């Protein structure tokens, strides 16, 4: 007999996000008890304004990991699109909208290049994006003359506070999370991404060409990286060619803490957002209690490993039940 | 009969969900080549893996030179001198021949490999078994497949080898390499090593076996001396006598073929295959494993590229190029793959996701999914096909084989293909689900679709097909209309490409 019961919506959401939310609350409580200044509005506004760049890249990285790929070039792409944007404003005297568009196009092009090379030539995205990391970083130094290029306040509106101290950048990042989540769960594109990450050959033999979809995912991450670049530019009122060095590790860590599988086929944008929050709260909290840089890095590293172990444990337990 | 057989089996059986091997009695003498043969799935590999210690028997006993023999593992069997060379070679291609030969016990001093000693040992061993033409220092990956097979055999012969089991050793060899293998076998025989030679190539069996043992559906049919037996005798033993009542297929109205395949080739697996299927027709493709059946379907579906040949759809005068599965699906062709787990299903995803995968445009508006409609359509198909599950959100990996296959079938039913290619549609499927699948296939045919079914189960094909084409060694050697086939003629055609004599005319 076939029976049909839809699992309760609440049960699903609670099961999926409860662990992450619990970890987050635990961290907040811990840092709150360690520092009187932690649980204040100020801290949260700071965190909220710190995370947009990380968040938008993490959304794109979630998609890349879901199709069983990886992209290490996000930080460099961020710097290059920021640099080109500043070049257009300072040297070519473009208007801000055109310069921003150039920045976004740059990022998209980088992602597209990574995608096309790795998909068409069937090369590991790890290596191709490692190459792109160097190429884009070199490009960033080239277009900025290896110096921080000050643009001035024409772009800082992106990062100025609006209602309750929240910046437009944060609102954009939030919208991207919402769109990203709906895309993953409710669109054909999202369904195809999940399918490709689960079993690419099965997708191909179901009549779906995986290649354009994979390329689009890398291009999308490129675009999102350049949006992160614009946020960063607005924050500094300048294009810094050294911006985003090593940020790919933070981005990947946030996505993995959120439970997205490096093997592909499984992931959630909302969980990724929790991952970003956990990384950011950890960082802000440790800064607040005056932890030294080495301690901070050691603890962040341990948290990442613990998160993946926990995820693996949950996964094996689930499999054993079947 | 020699006084004491080297190995004796009594009542050996093996059952998983269903018995795959029952009540096998067999003896093997020293220095004898025993051929083990039978149809696909007759139990040849299972039986030999029991002897080699890879599988534990569910019942029965074995004796090795009158001592009870119950190997706990492959390793235990190897210690007693019983070795098996599997169909898939287990050599490491980047290591040298010598390193592969002595992989488990490389000569070393303080952790450093003693290369000179190793190569000397290997050279000596290879010379002793007549393989001195292979350089022990050469990486295995650089050798041809035939020589790799020889190295694999050489590895099995290190130390005390009393019984060597070869599972389809010639599947990938050229005729010249086969001759070399036979020389090896003759040498081993002379050294009183016993051999079990698993093959469905009767020409080879006839050439080297002393006795031949025929299995059918997991039962021992007969073991007889090769001398005085013809290939026809053996085929007759493999087939058995049971005749099935066939379902009645409706007579087809004359119509232009829905699918016409013209001289489709992909060297060396598919050679110049031509056939046509009319609307409402179920066309079966029989043949042994490796005869090119799966490859043929993959060519039609665009999953592999053909070297030459053309495909005509809907009776059109000009051929339709099908460069990719995407194009095939677009043109109304669907394919149920041989291995549903690795090639069709997203195992940890839900029944809904798997069902609508090829047809998302029917459940979307402007790229956005309509979950309710998606679920409703899946529900409808799940009811039609009687897919047994707790909920439609259940991961397909949790379903039984039969229900998994129904999900794949549902995918293509939803797509409403004109041509459906089915590769082993009932493999690993229980009887009940099987009947549901047959019924659905007949319904599709009645709706004017064209079906192409590949199956190793001849009785299945004889039951459901309008015509059966038989492939042998990459060619479609003969096509039988319904009523003009017999299991034996089908089997003879299936073997014809492999036997050394010319295919028989019947």
mmCIF file of C-alpha atoms in Angstrom, chain B residues 274-434:
data_model
loop_
_atom_site.group_PDB
_atom_site.id
_atom_site.type_symbol
_atom_site.label_atom_id
_atom_site.label_comp_id
_atom_site.label_asym_id
_atom_site.label_seq_id
_atom_site.Cartn_x
_atom_site.Cartn_y
_atom_site.Cartn_z
ATOM 1 C CA UNK B 274 20.608 -2.612 -38.054
ATOM 2 C CA UNK B 275 17.022 -3.193 -36.960
ATOM 3 C CA UNK B 276 13.704 -1.449 -36.851
ATOM 4 C CA UNK B 277 10.871 -1.248 -34.360
ATOM 5 C CA UNK B 278 7.315 -0.399 -35.310
ATOM 6 C CA UNK B 279 4.854 1.494 -33.145
ATOM 7 C CA UNK B 280 3.345 -0.903 -30.635
ATOM 8 C CA UNK B 281 6.185 -3.359 -30.955
ATOM 9 C CA UNK B 282 8.381 -4.767 -28.220
ATOM 10 C CA UNK B 283 11.737 -5.696 -29.687
ATOM 11 C CA UNK B 284 13.976 -7.862 -27.533
ATOM 12 C CA UNK B 285 17.735 -8.013 -27.702
ATOM 13 C CA UNK B 286 19.296 -11.195 -26.386
ATOM 14 C CA UNK B 287 22.946 -12.033 -26.101
ATOM 15 C CA UNK B 288 25.619 -12.905 -23.618
ATOM 16 C CA UNK B 289 27.029 -10.356 -21.227
ATOM 17 C CA UNK B 290 29.645 -8.422 -23.172
ATOM 18 C CA UNK B 291 28.066 -9.050 -26.560
ATOM 19 C CA UNK B 292 27.465 -5.321 -27.047
ATOM 20 C CA UNK B 293 23.804 -5.096 -26.005
ATOM 21 C CA UNK B 294 24.214 -2.311 -23.451
ATOM 22 C CA UNK B 295 26.622 -0.474 -25.699
ATOM 23 C CA UNK B 296 24.087 -0.607 -28.536
ATOM 24 C CA UNK B 297 21.402 1.011 -26.384
ATOM 25 C CA UNK B 298 23.850 3.660 -25.228
ATOM 26 C CA UNK B 299 24.657 4.491 -28.841
ATOM 27 C CA UNK B 300 21.002 4.905 -29.733
ATOM 28 C CA UNK B 301 20.514 7.105 -26.690
ATOM 29 C CA UNK B 302 23.517 9.282 -27.502
ATOM 30 C CA UNK B 303 25.304 8.356 -24.269
ATOM 31 C CA UNK B 304 28.278 7.223 -26.363
ATOM 32 C CA UNK B 305 29.256 8.393 -29.826
ATOM 33 C CA UNK B 306 28.845 6.032 -32.763
ATOM 34 C CA UNK B 307 31.689 5.659 -35.268
ATOM 35 C CA UNK B 308 29.224 5.280 -38.085
ATOM 36 C CA UNK B 309 25.618 4.437 -38.813
ATOM 37 C CA UNK B 310 22.378 6.349 -38.536
ATOM 38 C CA UNK B 311 19.143 6.462 -36.583
ATOM 39 C CA UNK B 312 15.797 7.253 -38.195
ATOM 40 C CA UNK B 313 12.831 8.244 -36.071
ATOM 41 C CA UNK B 314 9.101 8.346 -36.854
ATOM 42 C CA UNK B 315 9.609 6.893 -40.330
ATOM 43 C CA UNK B 316 11.390 10.025 -41.471
ATOM 44 C CA UNK B 317 13.469 9.792 -44.614
ATOM 45 C CA UNK B 318 16.470 11.623 -43.208
ATOM 46 C CA UNK B 319 18.424 10.373 -40.219
ATOM 47 C CA UNK B 320 18.230 12.085 -36.829
ATOM 48 C CA UNK B 321 21.600 12.863 -35.323
ATOM 49 C CA UNK B 322 21.621 12.053 -31.620
ATOM 50 C CA UNK B 323 24.844 13.452 -30.212
ATOM 51 C CA UNK B 324 23.782 13.464 -26.568
ATOM 52 C CA UNK B 325 21.218 11.962 -24.172
ATOM 53 C CA UNK B 326 19.753 15.453 -23.974
ATOM 54 C CA UNK B 327 18.978 15.341 -27.689
ATOM 55 C CA UNK B 328 17.638 11.789 -27.387
ATOM 56 C CA UNK B 329 15.210 12.807 -24.660
ATOM 57 C CA UNK B 330 14.249 15.870 -26.651
ATOM 58 C CA UNK B 331 13.457 13.563 -29.568
ATOM 59 C CA UNK B 332 11.246 11.369 -27.420
ATOM 60 C CA UNK B 333 13.663 8.566 -26.550
ATOM 61 C CA UNK B 334 14.005 7.371 -22.984
ATOM 62 C CA UNK B 335 16.404 4.841 -21.485
ATOM 63 C CA UNK B 336 16.224 2.668 -18.418
ATOM 64 C CA UNK B 337 19.852 1.948 -17.660
ATOM 65 C CA UNK B 338 21.362 -1.384 -16.751
ATOM 66 C CA UNK B 339 22.599 -0.162 -13.378
ATOM 67 C CA UNK B 340 19.857 1.961 -11.901
ATOM 68 C CA UNK B 341 21.769 2.879 -8.771
ATOM 69 C CA UNK B 342 24.778 4.408 -10.448
ATOM 70 C CA UNK B 343 23.227 5.604 -13.693
ATOM 71 C CA UNK B 344 19.597 6.469 -13.117
ATOM 72 C CA UNK B 345 18.743 7.343 -9.558
ATOM 73 C CA UNK B 346 19.621 10.045 -7.089
ATOM 74 C CA UNK B 347 19.657 7.547 -4.240
ATOM 75 C CA UNK B 348 19.418 9.880 -1.279
ATOM 76 C CA UNK B 349 16.775 12.045 -2.921
ATOM 77 C CA UNK B 350 13.037 11.545 -2.726
ATOM 78 C CA UNK B 351 10.728 9.568 -4.983
ATOM 79 C CA UNK B 352 9.220 12.864 -6.159
ATOM 80 C CA UNK B 353 12.583 14.326 -7.155
ATOM 81 C CA UNK B 354 13.588 11.169 -8.977
ATOM 82 C CA UNK B 355 10.307 10.815 -10.807
ATOM 83 C CA UNK B 356 10.121 14.329 -12.226
ATOM 84 C CA UNK B 357 13.809 14.655 -13.072
ATOM 85 C CA UNK B 358 13.465 14.315 -16.833
ATOM 86 C CA UNK B 359 10.241 16.303 -17.024
ATOM 87 C CA UNK B 360 10.640 19.299 -14.783
ATOM 88 C CA UNK B 361 9.079 21.554 -17.419
ATOM 89 C CA UNK B 362 5.748 19.885 -16.696
ATOM 90 C CA UNK B 363 5.819 20.914 -13.058
ATOM 91 C CA UNK B 364 7.251 24.390 -13.340
ATOM 92 C CA UNK B 365 6.292 27.858 -14.364
ATOM 93 C CA UNK B 366 9.091 30.050 -15.698
ATOM 94 C CA UNK B 367 11.761 27.945 -14.039
ATOM 95 C CA UNK B 368 10.059 27.766 -10.637
ATOM 96 C CA UNK B 369 8.805 24.475 -9.313
ATOM 97 C CA UNK B 370 5.199 23.925 -8.389
ATOM 98 C CA UNK B 371 5.607 21.433 -5.525
ATOM 99 C CA UNK B 372 1.933 20.535 -5.283
ATOM 100 C CA UNK B 373 1.633 19.684 -8.944
ATOM 101 C CA UNK B 374 4.943 17.819 -8.818
ATOM 102 C CA UNK B 375 3.699 15.767 -5.928
ATOM 103 C CA UNK B 376 0.280 15.151 -7.490
ATOM 104 C CA UNK B 377 1.795 13.821 -10.709
ATOM 105 C CA UNK B 378 4.171 11.595 -8.765
ATOM 106 C CA UNK B 379 1.287 10.357 -6.633
ATOM 107 C CA UNK B 380 -0.647 9.404 -9.730
ATOM 108 C CA UNK B 381 2.275 7.407 -11.156
ATOM 109 C CA UNK B 382 3.077 5.810 -7.830
ATOM 110 C CA UNK B 383 -0.495 4.537 -7.687
ATOM 111 C CA UNK B 384 -0.510 3.341 -11.303
ATOM 112 C CA UNK B 385 2.726 1.438 -10.828
ATOM 113 C CA UNK B 386 1.958 0.418 -7.255
ATOM 114 C CA UNK B 387 5.208 1.847 -5.905
ATOM 115 C CA UNK B 388 5.418 0.708 -2.296
ATOM 116 C CA UNK B 389 6.736 3.371 0.025
ATOM 117 C CA UNK B 390 5.984 5.150 3.284
ATOM 118 C CA UNK B 391 5.810 8.590 1.749
ATOM 119 C CA UNK B 392 6.705 10.088 -1.586
ATOM 120 C CA UNK B 393 9.397 12.076 0.246
ATOM 121 C CA UNK B 394 11.204 8.840 1.092
ATOM 122 C CA UNK B 395 14.698 8.527 -0.382
ATOM 123 C CA UNK B 396 14.671 6.036 -3.270
ATOM 124 C CA UNK B 397 17.760 4.368 -1.830
ATOM 125 C CA UNK B 398 15.534 2.988 0.914
ATOM 126 C CA UNK B 399 13.189 1.247 -1.515
ATOM 127 C CA UNK B 400 13.458 -2.334 -2.718
ATOM 128 C CA UNK B 401 15.016 -3.002 -6.117
ATOM 129 C CA UNK B 402 11.646 -3.490 -7.733
ATOM 130 C CA UNK B 403 10.258 -0.240 -6.404
ATOM 131 C CA UNK B 404 13.404 1.606 -7.414
ATOM 132 C CA UNK B 405 12.976 0.310 -10.937
ATOM 133 C CA UNK B 406 9.356 1.441 -10.908
ATOM 134 C CA UNK B 407 10.512 4.946 -10.012
ATOM 135 C CA UNK B 408 12.808 4.931 -13.041
ATOM 136 C CA UNK B 409 9.956 3.664 -15.193
ATOM 137 C CA UNK B 410 7.684 6.355 -13.746
ATOM 138 C CA UNK B 411 10.218 8.972 -14.815
ATOM 139 C CA UNK B 412 9.935 7.935 -18.446
ATOM 140 C CA UNK B 413 6.179 7.391 -18.297
ATOM 141 C CA UNK B 414 5.857 10.978 -17.135
ATOM 142 C CA UNK B 415 8.074 12.053 -19.994
ATOM 143 C CA UNK B 416 5.769 10.194 -22.393
ATOM 144 C CA UNK B 417 8.568 8.932 -24.661
ATOM 145 C CA UNK B 418 7.804 7.468 -28.068
ATOM 146 C CA UNK B 419 10.758 5.121 -27.898
ATOM 147 C CA UNK B 420 11.837 3.500 -24.654
ATOM 148 C CA UNK B 421 15.094 1.574 -24.358
ATOM 149 C CA UNK B 422 15.141 -0.825 -21.407
ATOM 150 C CA UNK B 423 18.400 -2.423 -20.306
ATOM 151 C CA UNK B 424 17.826 -5.366 -17.972
ATOM 152 C CA UNK B 425 14.566 -3.853 -16.695
ATOM 153 C CA UNK B 426 13.914 -6.627 -14.194
ATOM 154 C CA UNK B 427 17.397 -7.303 -12.831
ATOM 155 C CA UNK B 428 17.186 -7.515 -9.050
ATOM 156 C CA UNK B 429 13.431 -7.078 -9.217
ATOM 157 C CA UNK B 430 11.110 -9.420 -7.343
ATOM 158 C CA UNK B 431 8.395 -11.416 -9.089
ATOM 159 C CA UNK B 432 5.510 -9.154 -8.111
ATOM 160 C CA UNK B 433 7.147 -5.947 -9.278
ATOM 161 C CA UNK B 434 8.272 -7.776 -12.406
#
